[in-house]
Amino acid sequence: MQFDNYFKQILDTLTVDGCPLKGLTMDSQEAGSQNWTAGYEKEFLQRRGYDIHRYLPALMGYIVGSPEETDGFFYDMRRTIADLVSDKYYGTLDSLCRQAGVDFTAQASGNGLNLVADNFQAKGRVQKPQGEFWGHHVHGSYDIKEAASAAHIYGKLIASAEAFTDVKYDESFAEMKNLADYAYAFGVNEFVVCASAYQPWLDKIPGSTGGGRHYCLNRNNTFWEYSRPFWDYQARCAGLMRKGIPVVDLCIFAGDNAPVKLLTYRLPEIPEGYDFDVCTADALIKRMKARDGRIVLPDGMSYQMLVVQRNGDVTLEALRHIASLVEQGVPLYGPKPLRSGSLKDAGNAEEYAKLADSLWGGEMAASGSHAYGKGTVYWGMSLEEALAQAGIRPDIALKSGNTPKDKVYFAHRQLADAEVYFLNNHSKNVFNSTVTLRTDARYAEFWDPATGKRFSLPATPGKDGLAVTITLQANESGFIVASGQLTEGISRRMIGSPEAVVPVEGSWNVYFDPKWGGPGEVVFEELTDWARNADDRIRYYSGTAVYKKTITLDKLDKDEELVLRIPRLGAMAQVFINGKEVSTIWCSPWEADLTPYVQEGDNALELRVVNSLTNRMIGDASLPQEERYTYAYPEIVKAGDRLVPSGIIGEVLLVRR
């Protein structure tokens, strides 16, 4: 009824009008918990195998039989609700969208988990499983790992994310890129952006009417006309992250005790160099088989080790399937489960205990391993120790930082003719190291999604894989593409090589647009933060300021590269040399390649620097309405808020290498 009388009406109307919809996107379920629907008792009987009526008093707080029996019923009650949410709700909507010829993207059921649901199972029932990351998720959100896991395990091409939600106007594209990079490293390859729903005007800047929220990714942002490099970056990353199939070593089984979401579990520490997905019993039992000592799925995905999450109740059916996988050679890591949790299994306690003892070897030491069929079960030791004993080498051997704030994250896709690794230096430090890729490839390239350029990397094949030397600047990301084919005509990646650095000396002519309260052209003897300027016309300025000067250059040697570097930039700079556009500097490593554009002698350098809209809004907050340049209702800043560092701060450098 909802689909036919709401979405279908919109779809049909726009189709007739020549503007057909691409698809339906569903946000997280935030309407509170529900536990009954017409015919639920019949579904319960079919799925759990016993009549619910005896246990209805438990829903009013009474113990039926015993506390253990009542707990077992509640387990089955929650599990049945979760199954129905997945199959009858998301599954039905997915079928209706397919029949209508449109995509269905859903945060089934959402990070808040207000409904008793199994997020992994539910996401597996939709065409595009979706997570979300917000502006405050500076160091990531595990919710996006749910979407990636569901996509990998259920054979979906797209792992989607509601992206950049609640990012403020004072945050730059570089800061948004850091959010995006974490998502790519956790397997996401589509962003759905909250954009212009609350900016109805073209003549009011920013024109926000979103209840005090910013929704800054829209046409009324000072950054907007400079935003193409940011979107090109996303297109390149998402494009490569959709090629081939994911390479993931660890499949973590989170049990079956609904409600289930990733953040309800304390996962084992994942050793550096390994990736993981998470599943529940639905995928484990219905989609996972063993072949050659690996877990394999129908769509080409495979895993090298199954990890049973501690404190995750394992039903007898799931335990039987786990035993089958191990018997056929799949390594298993985790503690022995003590009980099923489900009342349905209450009469099979003896079989359960016997099977668990067989897998884990009966009387167990605090840590150890036990052979079962062709496989081995490991427990009590670290996951890293278990992987070493099982002979599973890291997918990428590297040593980065030890904290979420100082770490190199990665994702790996396997193509028919190449291995593609996305690396995110999620750190304020430079990462300069040799990493070893678990591949038989002989050559490696760096594909830079910020510029679209490719470079060769020093690479040495060995018995442990391909050793690749790479430098990533602070917060820089990119792709290592390893293959058996040497690409002719591409240059060696220069970052990290010896370089001669010369500051650009002298004063700059800088133009601040009077239409936005600027003073017109001024001279900067030093490159300082606009927000610290004594002149309020500069202090509160938001928009583009044009920096100009003439630089004199010697002739470049053959194969020499000349780079313009701006170490501190708030927030972006479009670079022109001799009237020709070079590129836009907007993210690490904060450089533009001038080599093809410069000439011996004098060169006209122009930098169009744009900052955040925030400073102008803060300045306006203390002015009468008729004197303001900006408008938002309700206001999204106030007088006295912290101004955002703006402009070129410190120095501009010319780098020869």
PDB file of C-alpha atoms in Angstrom, residues 390-551:
ATOM      1  CA  ALA A 390      47.396 -21.248  10.116  1.00  0.00           C
ATOM      2  CA  GLY A 391      50.001 -19.955   7.646  1.00  0.00           C
ATOM      3  CA  ILE A 392      47.844 -17.054   6.445  1.00  0.00           C
ATOM      4  CA  ARG A 393      50.157 -14.200   5.502  1.00  0.00           C
ATOM      5  CA  PRO A 394      48.988 -10.565   5.549  1.00  0.00           C
ATOM      6  CA  ASP A 395      47.328  -9.308   2.398  1.00  0.00           C
ATOM      7  CA  ILE A 396      49.593  -6.282   2.663  1.00  0.00           C
ATOM      8  CA  ALA A 397      52.568  -6.330   5.037  1.00  0.00           C
ATOM      9  CA  LEU A 398      53.105  -2.845   6.414  1.00  0.00           C
ATOM     10  CA  LYS A 399      53.931  -1.131   9.654  1.00  0.00           C
ATOM     11  CA  SER A 400      52.055   2.111  10.189  1.00  0.00           C
ATOM     12  CA  GLY A 401      50.703   3.682  13.360  1.00  0.00           C
ATOM     13  CA  ASN A 402      49.065   1.828  16.205  1.00  0.00           C
ATOM     14  CA  THR A 403      46.065   4.069  16.824  1.00  0.00           C
ATOM     15  CA  PRO A 404      42.956   4.912  14.766  1.00  0.00           C
ATOM     16  CA  LYS A 405      44.348   8.460  14.410  1.00  0.00           C
ATOM     17  CA  ASP A 406      47.704   7.300  13.046  1.00  0.00           C
ATOM     18  CA  LYS A 407      47.289   4.345  10.734  1.00  0.00           C
ATOM     19  CA  VAL A 408      47.397   3.273   7.098  1.00  0.00           C
ATOM     20  CA  TYR A 409      44.076   1.691   6.129  1.00  0.00           C
ATOM     21  CA  PHE A 410      43.608  -0.316   2.964  1.00  0.00           C
ATOM     22  CA  ALA A 411      41.140  -2.110   0.712  1.00  0.00           C
ATOM     23  CA  HIS A 412      42.014  -4.653  -1.982  1.00  0.00           C
ATOM     24  CA  ARG A 413      40.204  -5.538  -5.220  1.00  0.00           C
ATOM     25  CA  GLN A 414      41.263  -8.383  -7.479  1.00  0.00           C
ATOM     26  CA  LEU A 415      40.856  -7.967 -11.248  1.00  0.00           C
ATOM     27  CA  ALA A 416      41.485 -10.545 -13.943  1.00  0.00           C
ATOM     28  CA  ASP A 417      44.808  -8.920 -14.836  1.00  0.00           C
ATOM     29  CA  ALA A 418      45.727  -6.771 -11.819  1.00  0.00           C
ATOM     30  CA  GLU A 419      45.577  -6.298  -8.047  1.00  0.00           C
ATOM     31  CA  VAL A 420      44.235  -2.919  -6.925  1.00  0.00           C
ATOM     32  CA  TYR A 421      45.059  -1.705  -3.396  1.00  0.00           C
ATOM     33  CA  PHE A 422      43.568   1.514  -2.022  1.00  0.00           C
ATOM     34  CA  LEU A 423      45.828   2.991   0.684  1.00  0.00           C
ATOM     35  CA  ASN A 424      44.715   5.757   3.051  1.00  0.00           C
ATOM     36  CA  ASN A 425      47.395   7.419   5.188  1.00  0.00           C
ATOM     37  CA  HIS A 426      45.013   8.377   7.984  1.00  0.00           C
ATOM     38  CA  SER A 427      47.709  10.292   9.826  1.00  0.00           C
ATOM     39  CA  LYS A 428      49.330  13.700  10.165  1.00  0.00           C
ATOM     40  CA  ASN A 429      52.693  12.009   9.578  1.00  0.00           C
ATOM     41  CA  VAL A 430      54.380  11.057   6.324  1.00  0.00           C
ATOM     42  CA  PHE A 431      54.275   7.329   5.529  1.00  0.00           C
ATOM     43  CA  ASN A 432      57.480   6.341   3.731  1.00  0.00           C
ATOM     44  CA  SER A 433      58.063   2.606   3.625  1.00  0.00           C
ATOM     45  CA  THR A 434      58.319  -0.582   1.635  1.00  0.00           C
ATOM     46  CA  VAL A 435      55.139  -2.642   1.794  1.00  0.00           C
ATOM     47  CA  THR A 436      54.801  -6.240   0.622  1.00  0.00           C
ATOM     48  CA  LEU A 437      51.733  -7.174  -1.390  1.00  0.00           C
ATOM     49  CA  ARG A 438      50.585 -10.797  -1.305  1.00  0.00           C
ATOM     50  CA  THR A 439      50.649 -11.201  -5.075  1.00  0.00           C
ATOM     51  CA  ASP A 440      52.607 -12.831  -7.884  1.00  0.00           C
ATOM     52  CA  ALA A 441      52.578  -9.568  -9.866  1.00  0.00           C
ATOM     53  CA  ARG A 442      55.973  -8.162 -10.890  1.00  0.00           C
ATOM     54  CA  TYR A 443      55.270  -4.461 -11.448  1.00  0.00           C
ATOM     55  CA  ALA A 444      53.511  -1.719  -9.502  1.00  0.00           C
ATOM     56  CA  GLU A 445      52.087   1.694 -10.321  1.00  0.00           C
ATOM     57  CA  PHE A 446      50.649   4.500  -8.213  1.00  0.00           C
ATOM     58  CA  TRP A 447      47.316   5.782  -9.515  1.00  0.00           C
ATOM     59  CA  ASP A 448      46.644   9.215  -8.010  1.00  0.00           C
ATOM     60  CA  PRO A 449      42.872   9.832  -7.746  1.00  0.00           C
ATOM     61  CA  ALA A 450      43.457  13.516  -6.939  1.00  0.00           C
ATOM     62  CA  THR A 451      45.058  14.198 -10.336  1.00  0.00           C
ATOM     63  CA  GLY A 452      44.152  11.194 -12.488  1.00  0.00           C
ATOM     64  CA  LYS A 453      47.863  10.591 -13.174  1.00  0.00           C
ATOM     65  CA  ARG A 454      49.746   7.274 -13.052  1.00  0.00           C
ATOM     66  CA  PHE A 455      53.339   6.727 -11.968  1.00  0.00           C
ATOM     67  CA  SER A 456      55.632   3.732 -11.733  1.00  0.00           C
ATOM     68  CA  LEU A 457      56.768   2.554  -8.293  1.00  0.00           C
ATOM     69  CA  PRO A 458      59.944   0.724  -7.277  1.00  0.00           C
ATOM     70  CA  ALA A 459      58.877  -2.933  -6.952  1.00  0.00           C
ATOM     71  CA  THR A 460      60.779  -6.150  -6.303  1.00  0.00           C
ATOM     72  CA  PRO A 461      59.163  -9.610  -6.609  1.00  0.00           C
ATOM     73  CA  GLY A 462      60.080 -12.107  -3.861  1.00  0.00           C
ATOM     74  CA  LYS A 463      58.941 -15.290  -2.184  1.00  0.00           C
ATOM     75  CA  ASP A 464      56.624 -13.370   0.150  1.00  0.00           C
ATOM     76  CA  GLY A 465      55.088 -11.233  -2.583  1.00  0.00           C
ATOM     77  CA  LEU A 466      55.801  -7.929  -4.304  1.00  0.00           C
ATOM     78  CA  ALA A 467      57.831  -5.431  -2.245  1.00  0.00           C
ATOM     79  CA  VAL A 468      56.755  -1.905  -3.212  1.00  0.00           C
ATOM     80  CA  THR A 469      58.355   1.326  -1.988  1.00  0.00           C
ATOM     81  CA  ILE A 470      55.830   4.118  -1.523  1.00  0.00           C
ATOM     82  CA  THR A 471      55.573   7.527   0.111  1.00  0.00           C
ATOM     83  CA  LEU A 472      52.241   8.993   1.192  1.00  0.00           C
ATOM     84  CA  GLN A 473      52.128  12.504   2.594  1.00  0.00           C
ATOM     85  CA  ALA A 474      49.997  13.274   5.647  1.00  0.00           C
ATOM     86  CA  ASN A 475      46.342  12.416   4.886  1.00  0.00           C
ATOM     87  CA  GLU A 476      47.200  11.383   1.331  1.00  0.00           C
ATOM     88  CA  SER A 477      45.539   8.413  -0.334  1.00  0.00           C
ATOM     89  CA  GLY A 478      45.880   6.574  -3.598  1.00  0.00           C
ATOM     90  CA  PHE A 479      45.971   3.252  -5.392  1.00  0.00           C
ATOM     91  CA  ILE A 480      48.774   0.750  -5.873  1.00  0.00           C
ATOM     92  CA  VAL A 481      47.991  -1.221  -9.024  1.00  0.00           C
ATOM     93  CA  ALA A 482      50.118  -4.368  -9.320  1.00  0.00           C
ATOM     94  CA  SER A 483      50.226  -6.476 -12.463  1.00  0.00           C
ATOM     95  CA  GLY A 484      52.436  -8.609 -14.650  1.00  0.00           C
ATOM     96  CA  GLN A 485      52.580  -5.945 -17.342  1.00  0.00           C
ATOM     97  CA  LEU A 486      55.090  -3.077 -17.433  1.00  0.00           C
ATOM     98  CA  THR A 487      53.452   0.133 -18.664  1.00  0.00           C
ATOM     99  CA  GLU A 488      55.677   2.097 -21.013  1.00  0.00           C
ATOM    100  CA  GLY A 489      55.961   5.869 -20.976  1.00  0.00           C
ATOM    101  CA  ILE A 490      54.943   6.719 -17.427  1.00  0.00           C
ATOM    102  CA  SER A 491      57.332   8.474 -15.050  1.00  0.00           C
ATOM    103  CA  ARG A 492      58.555   7.420 -11.623  1.00  0.00           C
ATOM    104  CA  ARG A 493      56.575   8.816  -8.694  1.00  0.00           C
ATOM    105  CA  MET A 494      58.630  11.748  -7.382  1.00  0.00           C
ATOM    106  CA  ILE A 495      57.168  12.345  -3.909  1.00  0.00           C
ATOM    107  CA  GLY A 496      59.795  11.546  -1.299  1.00  0.00           C
ATOM    108  CA  SER A 497      62.714  11.979  -3.713  1.00  0.00           C
ATOM    109  CA  PRO A 498      65.488  14.594  -3.158  1.00  0.00           C
ATOM    110  CA  GLU A 499      64.255  18.102  -3.842  1.00  0.00           C
ATOM    111  CA  ALA A 500      65.408  21.720  -3.827  1.00  0.00           C
ATOM    112  CA  VAL A 501      62.917  24.004  -2.080  1.00  0.00           C
ATOM    113  CA  VAL A 502      62.916  27.780  -2.599  1.00  0.00           C
ATOM    114  CA  PRO A 503      60.348  30.149  -1.000  1.00  0.00           C
ATOM    115  CA  VAL A 504      58.629  32.654  -3.280  1.00  0.00           C
ATOM    116  CA  GLU A 505      59.940  35.948  -1.920  1.00  0.00           C
ATOM    117  CA  GLY A 506      58.466  39.422  -1.969  1.00  0.00           C
ATOM    118  CA  SER A 507      55.086  41.050  -1.731  1.00  0.00           C
ATOM    119  CA  TRP A 508      51.813  39.932  -3.324  1.00  0.00           C
ATOM    120  CA  ASN A 509      48.997  41.967  -4.828  1.00  0.00           C
ATOM    121  CA  VAL A 510      45.754  40.547  -3.462  1.00  0.00           C
ATOM    122  CA  TYR A 511      42.241  41.449  -4.609  1.00  0.00           C
ATOM    123  CA  PHE A 512      39.278  41.034  -2.234  1.00  0.00           C
ATOM    124  CA  ASP A 513      35.935  41.504  -3.988  1.00  0.00           C
ATOM    125  CA  PRO A 514      34.057  44.597  -2.662  1.00  0.00           C
ATOM    126  CA  LYS A 515      30.763  42.899  -3.584  1.00  0.00           C
ATOM    127  CA  TRP A 516      31.462  40.574  -0.641  1.00  0.00           C
ATOM    128  CA  GLY A 517      32.722  43.289   1.690  1.00  0.00           C
ATOM    129  CA  GLY A 518      36.350  43.158   0.559  1.00  0.00           C
ATOM    130  CA  PRO A 519      38.625  46.219   0.320  1.00  0.00           C
ATOM    131  CA  GLY A 520      39.562  45.686  -3.343  1.00  0.00           C
ATOM    132  CA  GLU A 521      43.276  45.357  -4.122  1.00  0.00           C
ATOM    133  CA  VAL A 522      45.764  45.393  -1.243  1.00  0.00           C
ATOM    134  CA  VAL A 523      49.443  44.493  -0.895  1.00  0.00           C
ATOM    135  CA  PHE A 524      50.518  41.646   1.380  1.00  0.00           C
ATOM    136  CA  GLU A 525      54.134  41.967   2.453  1.00  0.00           C
ATOM    137  CA  GLU A 526      53.655  38.720   4.379  1.00  0.00           C
ATOM    138  CA  LEU A 527      51.297  35.826   3.753  1.00  0.00           C
ATOM    139  CA  THR A 528      49.115  35.821   6.842  1.00  0.00           C
ATOM    140  CA  ASP A 529      45.783  34.415   7.944  1.00  0.00           C
ATOM    141  CA  TRP A 530      42.893  36.623   6.809  1.00  0.00           C
ATOM    142  CA  ALA A 531      41.074  35.818  10.062  1.00  0.00           C
ATOM    143  CA  ARG A 532      43.867  37.578  12.009  1.00  0.00           C
ATOM    144  CA  ASN A 533      43.886  40.715   9.866  1.00  0.00           C
ATOM    145  CA  ALA A 534      43.157  44.016  11.599  1.00  0.00           C
ATOM    146  CA  ASP A 535      40.882  45.111   8.731  1.00  0.00           C
ATOM    147  CA  ASP A 536      37.399  43.630   9.280  1.00  0.00           C
ATOM    148  CA  ARG A 537      36.883  43.691   5.496  1.00  0.00           C
ATOM    149  CA  ILE A 538      39.579  41.012   5.273  1.00  0.00           C
ATOM    150  CA  ARG A 539      39.071  39.435   8.676  1.00  0.00           C
ATOM    151  CA  TYR A 540      35.457  38.487   7.907  1.00  0.00           C
ATOM    152  CA  TYR A 541      35.895  37.999   4.163  1.00  0.00           C
ATOM    153  CA  SER A 542      34.511  34.865   2.539  1.00  0.00           C
ATOM    154  CA  GLY A 543      34.871  33.980  -1.111  1.00  0.00           C
ATOM    155  CA  THR A 544      37.672  34.274  -3.649  1.00  0.00           C
ATOM    156  CA  ALA A 545      40.728  36.485  -3.248  1.00  0.00           C
ATOM    157  CA  VAL A 546      43.150  36.707  -6.182  1.00  0.00           C
ATOM    158  CA  TYR A 547      46.899  36.643  -5.359  1.00  0.00           C
ATOM    159  CA  LYS A 548      49.234  37.887  -8.121  1.00  0.00           C
ATOM    160  CA  LYS A 549      52.971  38.279  -8.576  1.00  0.00           C
ATOM    161  CA  THR A 550      55.695  37.708 -11.135  1.00  0.00           C
ATOM    162  CA  ILE A 551      58.261  34.983 -10.499  1.00  0.00           C
TER     163      ILE A 551
END
